[in-house]
Structure formats: structure tokens, C-alpha cells
XYZ file of C-alpha atoms in Angstrom:
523
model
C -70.971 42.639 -17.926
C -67.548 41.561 -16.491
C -67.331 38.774 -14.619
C -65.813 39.455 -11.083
C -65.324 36.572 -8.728
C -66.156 36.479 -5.087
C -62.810 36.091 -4.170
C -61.741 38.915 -5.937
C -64.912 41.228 -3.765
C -63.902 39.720 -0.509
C -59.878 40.888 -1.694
C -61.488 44.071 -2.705
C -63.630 44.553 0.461
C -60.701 44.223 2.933
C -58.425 46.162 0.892
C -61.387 48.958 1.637
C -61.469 48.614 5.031
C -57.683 48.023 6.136
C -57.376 51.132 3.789
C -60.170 53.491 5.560
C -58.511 52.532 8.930
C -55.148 53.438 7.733
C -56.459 57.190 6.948
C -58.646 57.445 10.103
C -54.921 56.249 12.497
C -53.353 60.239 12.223
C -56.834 61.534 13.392
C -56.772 59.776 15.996
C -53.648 60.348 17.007
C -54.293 64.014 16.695
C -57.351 63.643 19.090
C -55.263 61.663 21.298
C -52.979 64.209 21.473
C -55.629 66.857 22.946
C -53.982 68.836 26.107
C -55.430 71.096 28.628
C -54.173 73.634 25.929
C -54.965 72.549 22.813
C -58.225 71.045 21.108
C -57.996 68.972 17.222
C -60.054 70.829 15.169
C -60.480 67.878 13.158
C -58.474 68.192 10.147
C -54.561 67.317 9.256
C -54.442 69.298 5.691
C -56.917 71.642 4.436
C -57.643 72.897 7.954
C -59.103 76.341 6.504
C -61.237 74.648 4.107
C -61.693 71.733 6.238
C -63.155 74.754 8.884
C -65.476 75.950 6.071
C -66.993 72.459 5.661
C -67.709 71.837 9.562
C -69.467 75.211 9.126
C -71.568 74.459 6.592
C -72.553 71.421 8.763
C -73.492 73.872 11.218
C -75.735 75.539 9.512
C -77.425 72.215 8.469
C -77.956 71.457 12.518
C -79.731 74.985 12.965
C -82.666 73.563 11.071
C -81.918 75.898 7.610
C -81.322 74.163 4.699
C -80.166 77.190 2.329
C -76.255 77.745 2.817
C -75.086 81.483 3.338
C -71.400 82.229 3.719
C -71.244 82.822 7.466
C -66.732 84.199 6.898
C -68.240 87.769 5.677
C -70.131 90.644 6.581
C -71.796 91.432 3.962
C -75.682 90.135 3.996
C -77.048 88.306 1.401
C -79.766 85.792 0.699
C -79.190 81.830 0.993
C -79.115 79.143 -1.834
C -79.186 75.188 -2.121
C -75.961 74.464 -2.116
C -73.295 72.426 0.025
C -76.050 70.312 0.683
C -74.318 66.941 1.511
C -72.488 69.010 4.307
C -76.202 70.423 5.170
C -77.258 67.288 5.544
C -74.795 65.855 7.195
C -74.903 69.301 10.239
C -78.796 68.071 10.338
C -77.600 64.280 10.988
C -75.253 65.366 13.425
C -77.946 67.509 15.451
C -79.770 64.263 15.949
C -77.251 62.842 18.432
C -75.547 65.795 19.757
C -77.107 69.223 21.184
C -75.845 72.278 18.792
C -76.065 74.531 21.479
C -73.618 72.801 23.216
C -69.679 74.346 23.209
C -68.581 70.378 22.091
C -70.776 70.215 18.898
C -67.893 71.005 17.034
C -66.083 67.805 17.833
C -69.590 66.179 17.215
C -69.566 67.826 13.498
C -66.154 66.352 13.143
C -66.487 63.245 13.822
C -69.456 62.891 11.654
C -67.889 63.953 8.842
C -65.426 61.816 9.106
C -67.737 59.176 9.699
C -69.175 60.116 6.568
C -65.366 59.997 4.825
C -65.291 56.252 6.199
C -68.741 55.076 5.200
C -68.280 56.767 1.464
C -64.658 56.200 0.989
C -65.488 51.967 1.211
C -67.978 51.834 -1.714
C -65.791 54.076 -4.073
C -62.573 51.786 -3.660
C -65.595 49.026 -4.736
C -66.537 50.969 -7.730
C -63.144 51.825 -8.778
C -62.390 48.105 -9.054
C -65.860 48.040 -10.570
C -65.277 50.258 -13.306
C -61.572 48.992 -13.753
C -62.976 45.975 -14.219
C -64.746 46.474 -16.930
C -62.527 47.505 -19.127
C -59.880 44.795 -17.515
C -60.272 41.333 -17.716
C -57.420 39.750 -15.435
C -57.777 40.196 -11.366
C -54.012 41.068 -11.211
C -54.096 44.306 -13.591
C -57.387 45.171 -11.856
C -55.747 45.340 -8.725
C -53.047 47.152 -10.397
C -55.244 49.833 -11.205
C -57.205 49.418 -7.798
C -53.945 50.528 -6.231
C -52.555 53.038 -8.589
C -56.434 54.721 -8.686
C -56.528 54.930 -4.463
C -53.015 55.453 -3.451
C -51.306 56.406 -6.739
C -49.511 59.618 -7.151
C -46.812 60.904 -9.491
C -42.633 61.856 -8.766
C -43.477 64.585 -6.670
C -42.262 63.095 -3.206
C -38.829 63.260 -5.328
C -39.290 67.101 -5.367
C -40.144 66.996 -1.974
C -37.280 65.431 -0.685
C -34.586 67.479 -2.735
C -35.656 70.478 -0.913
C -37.581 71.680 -4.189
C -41.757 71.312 -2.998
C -42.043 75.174 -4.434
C -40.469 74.313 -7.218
C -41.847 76.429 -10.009
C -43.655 78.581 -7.792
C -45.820 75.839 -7.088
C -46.222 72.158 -4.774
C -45.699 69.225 -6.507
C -49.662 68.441 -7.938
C -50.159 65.218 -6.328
C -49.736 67.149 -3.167
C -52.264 69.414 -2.929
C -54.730 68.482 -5.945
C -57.338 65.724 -4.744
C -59.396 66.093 -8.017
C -56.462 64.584 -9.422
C -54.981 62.149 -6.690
C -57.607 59.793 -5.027
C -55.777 59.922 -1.655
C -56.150 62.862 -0.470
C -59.845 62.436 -1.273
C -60.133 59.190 1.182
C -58.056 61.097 3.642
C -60.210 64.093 3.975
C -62.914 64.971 1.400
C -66.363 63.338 1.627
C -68.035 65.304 -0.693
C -65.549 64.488 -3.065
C -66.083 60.788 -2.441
C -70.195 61.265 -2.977
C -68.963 63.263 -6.468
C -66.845 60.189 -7.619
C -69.209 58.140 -6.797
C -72.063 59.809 -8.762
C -69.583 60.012 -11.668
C -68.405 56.945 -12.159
C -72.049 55.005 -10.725
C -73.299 56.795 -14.095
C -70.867 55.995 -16.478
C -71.683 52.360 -15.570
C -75.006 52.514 -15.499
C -74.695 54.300 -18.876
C -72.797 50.983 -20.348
C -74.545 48.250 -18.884
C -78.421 49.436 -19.323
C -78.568 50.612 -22.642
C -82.066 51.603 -22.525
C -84.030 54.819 -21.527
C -84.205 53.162 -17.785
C -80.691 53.181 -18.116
C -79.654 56.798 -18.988
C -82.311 57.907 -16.667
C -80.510 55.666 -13.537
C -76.973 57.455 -15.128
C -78.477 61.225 -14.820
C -79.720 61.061 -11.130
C -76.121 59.688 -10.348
C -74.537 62.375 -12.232
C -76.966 64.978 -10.771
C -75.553 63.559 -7.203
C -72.228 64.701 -8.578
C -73.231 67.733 -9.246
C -75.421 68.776 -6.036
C -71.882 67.926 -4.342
C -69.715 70.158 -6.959
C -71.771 71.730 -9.874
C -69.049 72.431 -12.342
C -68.483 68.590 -12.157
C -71.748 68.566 -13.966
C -70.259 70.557 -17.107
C -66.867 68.879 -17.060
C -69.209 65.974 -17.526
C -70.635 67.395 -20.498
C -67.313 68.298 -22.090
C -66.391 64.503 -21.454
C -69.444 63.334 -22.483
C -68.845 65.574 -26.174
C -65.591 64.286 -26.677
C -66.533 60.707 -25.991
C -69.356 61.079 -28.481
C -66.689 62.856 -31.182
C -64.156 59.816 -30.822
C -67.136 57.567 -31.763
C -67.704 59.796 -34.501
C -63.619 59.725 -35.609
C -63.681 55.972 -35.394
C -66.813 54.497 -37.014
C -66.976 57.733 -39.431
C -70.483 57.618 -38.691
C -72.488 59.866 -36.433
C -73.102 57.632 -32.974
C -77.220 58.742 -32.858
C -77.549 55.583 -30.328
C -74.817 57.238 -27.921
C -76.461 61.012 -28.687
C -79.693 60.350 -28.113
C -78.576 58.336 -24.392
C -76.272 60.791 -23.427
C -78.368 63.948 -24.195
C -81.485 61.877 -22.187
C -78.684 61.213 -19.202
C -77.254 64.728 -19.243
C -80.963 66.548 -18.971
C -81.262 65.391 -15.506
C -78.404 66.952 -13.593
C -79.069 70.371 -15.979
C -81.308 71.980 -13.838
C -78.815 71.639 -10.646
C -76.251 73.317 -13.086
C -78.799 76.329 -14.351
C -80.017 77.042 -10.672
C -76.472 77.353 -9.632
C -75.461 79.398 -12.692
C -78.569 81.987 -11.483
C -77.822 82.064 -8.318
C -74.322 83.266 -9.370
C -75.471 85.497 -11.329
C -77.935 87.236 -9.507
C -76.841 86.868 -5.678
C -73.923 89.509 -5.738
C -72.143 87.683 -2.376
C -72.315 84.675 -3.988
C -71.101 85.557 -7.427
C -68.310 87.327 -5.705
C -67.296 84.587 -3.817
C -67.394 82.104 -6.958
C -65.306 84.636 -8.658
C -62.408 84.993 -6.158
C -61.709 81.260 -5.868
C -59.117 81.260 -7.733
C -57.062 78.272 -8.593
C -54.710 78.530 -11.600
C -52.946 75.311 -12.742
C -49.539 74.953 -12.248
C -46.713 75.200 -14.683
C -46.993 72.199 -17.227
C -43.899 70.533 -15.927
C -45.791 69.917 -12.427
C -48.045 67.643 -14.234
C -45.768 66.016 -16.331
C -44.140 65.334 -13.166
C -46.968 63.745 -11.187
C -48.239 62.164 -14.069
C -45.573 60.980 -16.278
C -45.128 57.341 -14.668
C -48.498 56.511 -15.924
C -48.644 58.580 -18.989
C -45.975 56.116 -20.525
C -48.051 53.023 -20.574
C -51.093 54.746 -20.751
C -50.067 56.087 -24.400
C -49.144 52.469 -25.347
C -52.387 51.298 -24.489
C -54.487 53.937 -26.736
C -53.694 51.618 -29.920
C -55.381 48.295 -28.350
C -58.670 51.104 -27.103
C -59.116 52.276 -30.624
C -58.562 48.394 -31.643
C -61.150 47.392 -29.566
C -63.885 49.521 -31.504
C -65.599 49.831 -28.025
C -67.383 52.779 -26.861
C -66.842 52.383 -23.088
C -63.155 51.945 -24.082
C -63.385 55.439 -26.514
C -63.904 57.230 -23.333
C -60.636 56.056 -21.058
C -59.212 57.315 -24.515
C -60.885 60.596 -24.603
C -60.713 61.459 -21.158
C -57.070 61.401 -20.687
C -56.957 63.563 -24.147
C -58.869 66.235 -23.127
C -57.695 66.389 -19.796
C -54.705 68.519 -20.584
C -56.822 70.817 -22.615
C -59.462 71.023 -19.647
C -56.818 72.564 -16.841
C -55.773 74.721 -19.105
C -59.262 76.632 -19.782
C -59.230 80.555 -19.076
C -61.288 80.166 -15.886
C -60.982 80.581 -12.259
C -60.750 76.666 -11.112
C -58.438 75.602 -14.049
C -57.045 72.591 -11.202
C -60.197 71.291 -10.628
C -60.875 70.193 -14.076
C -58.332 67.623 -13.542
C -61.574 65.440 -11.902
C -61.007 61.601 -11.921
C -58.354 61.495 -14.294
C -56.274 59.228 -12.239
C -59.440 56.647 -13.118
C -58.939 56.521 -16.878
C -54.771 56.732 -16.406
C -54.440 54.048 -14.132
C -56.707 51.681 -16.009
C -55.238 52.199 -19.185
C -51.383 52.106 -17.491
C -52.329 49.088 -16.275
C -53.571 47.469 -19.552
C -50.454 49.380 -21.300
C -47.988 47.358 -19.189
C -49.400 44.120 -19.878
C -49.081 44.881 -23.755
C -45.321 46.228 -22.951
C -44.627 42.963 -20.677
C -46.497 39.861 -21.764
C -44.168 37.518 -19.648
C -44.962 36.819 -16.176
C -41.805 37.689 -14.561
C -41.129 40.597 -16.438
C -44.958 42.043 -15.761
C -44.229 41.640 -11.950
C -41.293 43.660 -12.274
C -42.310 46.418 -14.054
C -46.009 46.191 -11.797
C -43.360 46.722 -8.887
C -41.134 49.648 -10.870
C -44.346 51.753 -11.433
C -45.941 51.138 -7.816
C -42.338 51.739 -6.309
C -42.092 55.322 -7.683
C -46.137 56.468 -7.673
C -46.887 55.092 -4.264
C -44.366 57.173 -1.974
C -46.946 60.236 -2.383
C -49.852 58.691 -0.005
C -47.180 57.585 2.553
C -45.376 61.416 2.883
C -48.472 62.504 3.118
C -49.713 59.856 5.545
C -46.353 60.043 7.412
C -46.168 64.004 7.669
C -49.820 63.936 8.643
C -48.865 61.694 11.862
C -45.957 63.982 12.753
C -48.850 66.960 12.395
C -51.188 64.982 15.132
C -48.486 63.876 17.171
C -47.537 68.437 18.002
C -50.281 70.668 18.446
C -50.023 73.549 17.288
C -52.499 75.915 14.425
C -54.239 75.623 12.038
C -54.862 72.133 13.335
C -55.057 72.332 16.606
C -56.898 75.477 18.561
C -56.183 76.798 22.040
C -58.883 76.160 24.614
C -58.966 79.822 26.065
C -59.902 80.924 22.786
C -62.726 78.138 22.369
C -63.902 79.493 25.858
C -64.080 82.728 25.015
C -66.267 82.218 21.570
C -68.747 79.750 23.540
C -69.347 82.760 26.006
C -69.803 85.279 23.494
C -72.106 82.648 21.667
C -74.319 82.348 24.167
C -74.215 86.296 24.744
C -74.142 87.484 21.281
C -77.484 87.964 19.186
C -77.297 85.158 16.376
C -75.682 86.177 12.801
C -73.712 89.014 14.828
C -70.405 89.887 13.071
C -67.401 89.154 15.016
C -63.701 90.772 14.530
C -60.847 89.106 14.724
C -57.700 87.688 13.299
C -57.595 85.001 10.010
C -56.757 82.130 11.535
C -59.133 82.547 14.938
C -62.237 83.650 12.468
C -61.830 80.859 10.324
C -62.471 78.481 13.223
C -65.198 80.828 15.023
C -67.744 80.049 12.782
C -67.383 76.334 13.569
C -67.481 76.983 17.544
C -70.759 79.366 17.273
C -73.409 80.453 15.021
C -71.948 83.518 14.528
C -70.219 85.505 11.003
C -67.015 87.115 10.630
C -65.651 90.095 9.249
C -62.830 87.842 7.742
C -61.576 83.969 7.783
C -61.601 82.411 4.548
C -60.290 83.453 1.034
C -62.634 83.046 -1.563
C -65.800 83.331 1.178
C -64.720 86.273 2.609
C -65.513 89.481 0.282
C -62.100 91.208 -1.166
C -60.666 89.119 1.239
C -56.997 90.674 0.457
C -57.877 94.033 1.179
C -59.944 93.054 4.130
C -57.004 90.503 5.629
C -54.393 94.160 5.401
C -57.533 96.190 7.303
C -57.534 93.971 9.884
C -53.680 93.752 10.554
C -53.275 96.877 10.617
C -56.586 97.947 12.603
C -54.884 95.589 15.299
C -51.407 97.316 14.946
C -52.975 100.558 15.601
C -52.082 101.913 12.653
C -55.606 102.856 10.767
C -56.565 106.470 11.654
C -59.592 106.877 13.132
C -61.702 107.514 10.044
C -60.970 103.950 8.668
C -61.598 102.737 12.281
C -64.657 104.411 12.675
C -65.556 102.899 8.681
C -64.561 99.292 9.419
C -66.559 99.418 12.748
C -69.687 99.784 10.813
C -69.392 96.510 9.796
C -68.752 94.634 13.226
C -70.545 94.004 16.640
C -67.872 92.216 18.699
C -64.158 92.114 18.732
C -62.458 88.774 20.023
C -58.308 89.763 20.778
C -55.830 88.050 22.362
C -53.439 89.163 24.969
C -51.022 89.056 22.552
C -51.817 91.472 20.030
C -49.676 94.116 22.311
C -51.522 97.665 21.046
C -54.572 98.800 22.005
C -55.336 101.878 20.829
C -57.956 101.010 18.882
C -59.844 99.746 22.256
C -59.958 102.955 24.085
C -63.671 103.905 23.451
C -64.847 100.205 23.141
C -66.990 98.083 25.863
C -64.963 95.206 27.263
C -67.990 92.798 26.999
C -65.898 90.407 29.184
C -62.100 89.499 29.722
C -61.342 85.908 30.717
C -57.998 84.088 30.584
C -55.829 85.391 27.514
C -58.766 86.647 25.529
C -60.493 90.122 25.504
C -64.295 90.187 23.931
C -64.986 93.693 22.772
C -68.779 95.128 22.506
C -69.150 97.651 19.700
C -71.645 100.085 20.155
C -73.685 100.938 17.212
């Protein structure tokens, strides 16, 4: 086991902290800049997904513990999943009423709470793991800082003018599996999934017994009850791991099998419940099916990963020198990564999981074989932080600019809140509620009430639905495909300034108050 000093945790510990404040300042700032107009929903990127995760919370405080996707119509029967954010909506519920129109903010700030509290312990464990492989404090700080705030050349992109370059942002942008950042800025469940990862590949090395690979599978089975598919990216890692043991002692690593299979059995029933539920829930499946999200064009991630590639190649001739398994898999990992995001399925991105871990260690440990002098190490530490840190602070920076003008998807006006707690407290619970994307994909935080649309891959043939709704509110659906979409809703929430109302005529005005209209539909 690596030695690390206690001056090295207390360097490590403060780094944590001064580095959790830094991503809490812009929220605050946003929630400073509340107005008798506008109220922070919480979020400074993500905000639609960011919506989706408060809601889950909500369900959580209702006393349920089986999530069902509250941005569609259609019913369907709940499953065990989401359940950090269940967990957390129950936690939240203890201190704050959920009947109450402010239990929103209440959800917020508990999960960012939660981003605070989870985002300290993984900076510890990525020093942790880094350390292990690492054996002098400096390049393990290297790696600390290219692992938590590293990011690739695509704040160059961004400042020519070219962020859709390629038909695409640049990947360190918008992919947190990939970039640590914009996991401590916004992502808890993310954090919990890191931590489960890399908590069991360290337990996996330094307790080489049964007890051992048993400790390893309930912290990968955390990983998964986050993010499920984590659990078979593990197993592909896990495979190839195992085959560069094979490659290198040209023997077959029984030892490693027989640990891993013992450490992989736990989190396998997480990953086969999930699998059936997808199967046989028709909602669900649907919605897994829709969430698409392709990898960019190659280019993007030879841009954001490049810097670190360089050294990182130069450092796979001292891991297959070593002849040590933990070291095989930093190898591995980064050489199946590229294959991974590549796969023919729906969430080709997300495969990129942790690979900033692996790539940072070994780019640190390749530019200490490239520059064995002092001076020259310093300088090239400096070269490489100089062009991957600029990421974190655009994002940090345009974030701040974000809080400091309200405005949506961030921010929401109050009349609008107003109007949803009324029809909350009116409305039969699980009613379906009409209106527009980007007031829908907030309603479900404000009430406990579904919508007919307000959230890509959880609302059903979202695309088709998203056109309906325009053009239901532009008048322009005759009156059969009124009368058909209809069917499906209860209430209509509208704004004073969608300008035709034809579609209103033989509706109930369930009550009008400030800018918003509430709409009863007779069934």
C-alpha cells in the first residue's frame, strides 16, 4: 500500500474544500440574483436534466420509492431506479414540508448539498488511487489537478467562434463522464458512481482475498444502482484488464479470474433487474431507447484529449515494464476506451466513464519519464496545465455570467410558479398537465403532477409530441387532432403570450391569474 503522508492529506483536504466552494460561488450568485420576477431553478448547465433530477427527488419526498417518469402521459408501472435521487427527495421531506410551493428550492439545495458532501471524498480518492500507481507527491498532485479540473483544447474552439464545430461542442464541454468538472459542478450521482468505481478497484488491489472482492462488488454495485450500464462498462474493463494479464505473463491470470468474477457477481443482479424492467415495462424501454447520445466526430476527442494522450502513450512502456496488474489496467483502460464510444448503441458518450482517471495518471508518470530534470519537469507540468485547465474556468466563468441575468431555462418566472402551486393544490394528483417544453419540464418539479411533454428521452416520441403541441397552441391542428390529443390531458397551463386561442373556445377556464391561464378539460 502506498505510503501517503499527512501533509500530503491535509494539502489534499483543502484542495477539496477551496475546490467545492469554488463550484458552489455561481449558485449562489444565481440565487442572489432572485427578483420579484424571476426564481433560480437551481441549475447553471443541464437545466432540463438538472429539472428531471429535482423530480425524481420529488417523488422520493411523497413516500414512494419506485421511480415513474412523471414528463409523459402514458401510464405505466414504477421500478427501482434513480434511487440516490429517491433518497435524497425522502431526506429532503424531513426538513421541509412537500406540500409546500418552496419545496422546490428545498430539493435544490439538498442536492447540492449532496454535490458538496460527495464531491470532497472523490477528490480524496482520486489522489488515492493516483497514488498508488505514483510514488512522488508532486506528480500525484499533477494528476489530482489534471483528474478534477482537467479538460482538453476545446476552450480554443470556443474562442475562435468554432464550439459547433463538426456539428458538435467541443467534448470537454458537455461530456462529464469524460471531464471530472462538470461532475463536481453539477452531478451527484455521478460523484456516488465514481466513487463506487474507483472505491472497488482499490479494494480489489489492496485485499486480495475473498473479503476483498466481496468489499469491491458492493462498491461497484453502488455504481451501478446510480447508473446501471456503468456496471457492464465495468465488465468490459474488467475483461480487458484480465486479457492484458493474459498478453503479458502468457499465462492465464486464474488468481485475477477467479477475484474478479467473485467481485463482478454482486452488482449483476442490479444490472439483470434493470435489463427486465426494460424489457418488459414498454414506457420504460421506450424511454431507454430514445436517449440517444451518439459520439462525436473522432477529431472532437482527439481534440479534448490529445494533451494527455502524448505522455500518456510514453508512459505505456514503463506499465508493461512494471509487470503489475493494477498498472495493466491504467493500460487497458485508456485502450479500450476509444473502442467503447464507438459501440453501435444508444449512449455511445457515456462509455467514455472515468477515463480522465487512467489518462491523467499515466500523463503524469509519462512526463516525468520525458523530463527527468527538475526545471525542465516544472515547465512542461506548467505547458500541459496551461492548455487543459482553461476548460473548468470558461465553464466556471460563463456559468457566473448565467447567474448574474435571469432569464430560462435557469431561471423561471414567478407568475408561472404561482399558477402551478394553485393548480397543485386543485388538481387530483398524477393529473396530466399541457403545456409548452420548457414550462413542463419545470412543472413537475413545482407539483406532483405529469406532463404531456418536457423532457426528451422521458417524454414518449417526444419529437412528434413537441410539433403537436406547437402547433395545437398556434391553432393550427383541426379539430379531430384536437379532440385526439385532448384525450390525453386534464389541464392546460398557457401564457398570455401564446396570442391564439382557438383551441380554448369550448374549454373551462379553471382560473386566470396574472399572465397565466389554467384550462380544465372536461372528460
Amino acid at each position: 500500500m502506498p505510503r501517503i503522508t499527512r501533509t500530503e492529506w491535509q494539502r489534499v483536504i483543502l484542495f477539496a474544500v477551496l475546490l467545492m466552494i469554488l463550484t458552489t460561488f455561481p449558485y449562489l450568485v444565481a440565487w442572489r440574483s432572485q427578483n420579484e420576477d424571476w426564481k433560480f431553478s437551481g441549475f447553471l448547465f443541464g437545466a432540463e436534466d438538472g429539472n428531471s433530477y429535482l423530480t425524481k427527488m420529488r417523488i422520493g419526498a411523497q413516500g414512494t420509492w419506485l421511480f415513474t417518469i412523471r414528463y409523459t402521459s402514458e401510464s405505466h408501472d414504477g421500478a427501482l431506479l434513480f434511487l440516490p435521487y429517491i433518497l435524497l427527495g425522502k431526506l429532503a421531506a424531513l426538513f421541509a414540508n412537500p406540500d409546500q410551493p418552496d419545496f422546490s428550492t428545498a430539493l435544490a439545495v439538498t442536492f447540492h448539498l449532496a454535490r458538496i458532501i460527495l464531491g470532497i471524498p472523490l477528490i480524496l480518492l482520486y489522489y488515492r488511487f493516483a497514488a498508488h500507481f505514483l510514488p512522488h507527491p508532486a506528480s500525484r498532485m499533477l494528476a489530482l489537478l489534471l483528474m478534477t479540473l482537467g479538460g482538453g483544447l476545446g476552450w480554443v474552439l470556443e474562442i475562435a467562434g468554432r464550439g459547433e464545430w463538426l456539428g458538435s461542442l467541443p467534448v470537454d464541454f458537455y461530456v462529464p463522464e469524460g471531464f471530472s468538472f462538470l461532475i463536481l459542478f453539477g452531478l451527484p450521482h455521478l460523484e456516488l458512481a465514481r466513487c463506487g468505481l474507483l472505491g472497488g478497484f482499490l479494494l480489489f488491489f489492496n485485499d486480495q482475498t475473498w473479503r476483498g472482492s466481496l468489499l469491491a462488488g458492493l462498491a461497484w454495485l453502488m455504481m451501478g444502482v446510480c447508473v446501471p450500464f456503468y456496471i457492464a462498462v465495468l465488465y468490459v474493463l474488467l475483461g480487458c484488464w484480465g486479457l492484458a494479464a493474459w498478453l503479458q505473463t502468457r499465462r492465464f491470470p486464474w488468481p485475477l479470474f477467479w477475484r474478479a468474477i467473485t467481485a463482478a457477481l454482486v452488482p449483476l443482479p442490479y444490472l439483470l433487474y434493470t435489463s427486465f424492467v426494460f424489457l418488459t415495462n414498454d414506457v420504460m424501454g421506450r424511454w431507454s431507447a430514445q436517449n440517444n447520445l451518439p459520439s462525436p466526430h473522432p477529431l472532437h476527442y482527439l481534440i479534448g484529449y490529445g494533451v494527455l494522450a502524448v505522455p500518456a502513450v510514453v508512459a505505456l512502456h514503463w506499465v508493461w515494464r512494471k509487470r503489475e496488474l493494477p498498472h495493466l489496467l491504467l493500460a487497458s483502460w485508456i485502450v479500450v476506451a476509444p473502442l467503447l464510444v464507438y459501440l453501435p448503441i444508444n449512449v455511445q458518450r457515456r462509455l467514455a466513464e472515468g477515463i480522465l482517471v487512467p489518462l491523467s495518471i499515466l500523463a503524469s508518470a509519462g512526463l516525468s519519464l520525458l523530463f527527468s530534470h527538475r526545471k525542465t519537469w516544472n515547465r512542461a507540468r506548467i505547458a500541459v496545465l496551461g492548455l487543459t485547465l482553461p476548460t473548468a474556468l470558461l465553464i466556471w466563468l460563463g456559468a457566473t455570467f448565467s447567474a448574474l441575468h435571469p432569464s430560462r431555462p435557469l431561471f423561471n418566472p414567478h407568475p408561472e410558479l404561482a399558477a402551478m402551486d394553485r393548480l397543485n393544490r386543485l388538481a387530483p394528483p398524477d393529473a396530466v398537465v399541457l403545456s409548452s417544453k420548457d414550462v413542463s419540464n419545470y412543472l413537475t418539479v413545482q407539483t406532483d403532477l405529469h406532463t404531456y411533454i418536457g423532457h426528451g428521452p422521458e417524454t414518449m416520441n417526444f419529437k412528434q409530441k413537441e410539433q403537436t403541441v406547437k402547433r395545437f397552441f398556434a391553432g393550427e391542428l383541426d379539430s379531430l387532432s384536437v379532440e385526439n390529443l385532448l384525450k390525453h390531458v386534464d389541464y392546460i397551463l398557457a401564457s398570455l403570450d401564446i396570442e391564439t386561442r382557438t383551441w380554448a373556445e369550448d374549454l373551462n377556464i379553471l382560473f386566470s391569474q396574472d399572465s397565466v391561464t389554467v384550462y380544465e378539460v372536461k372528460h
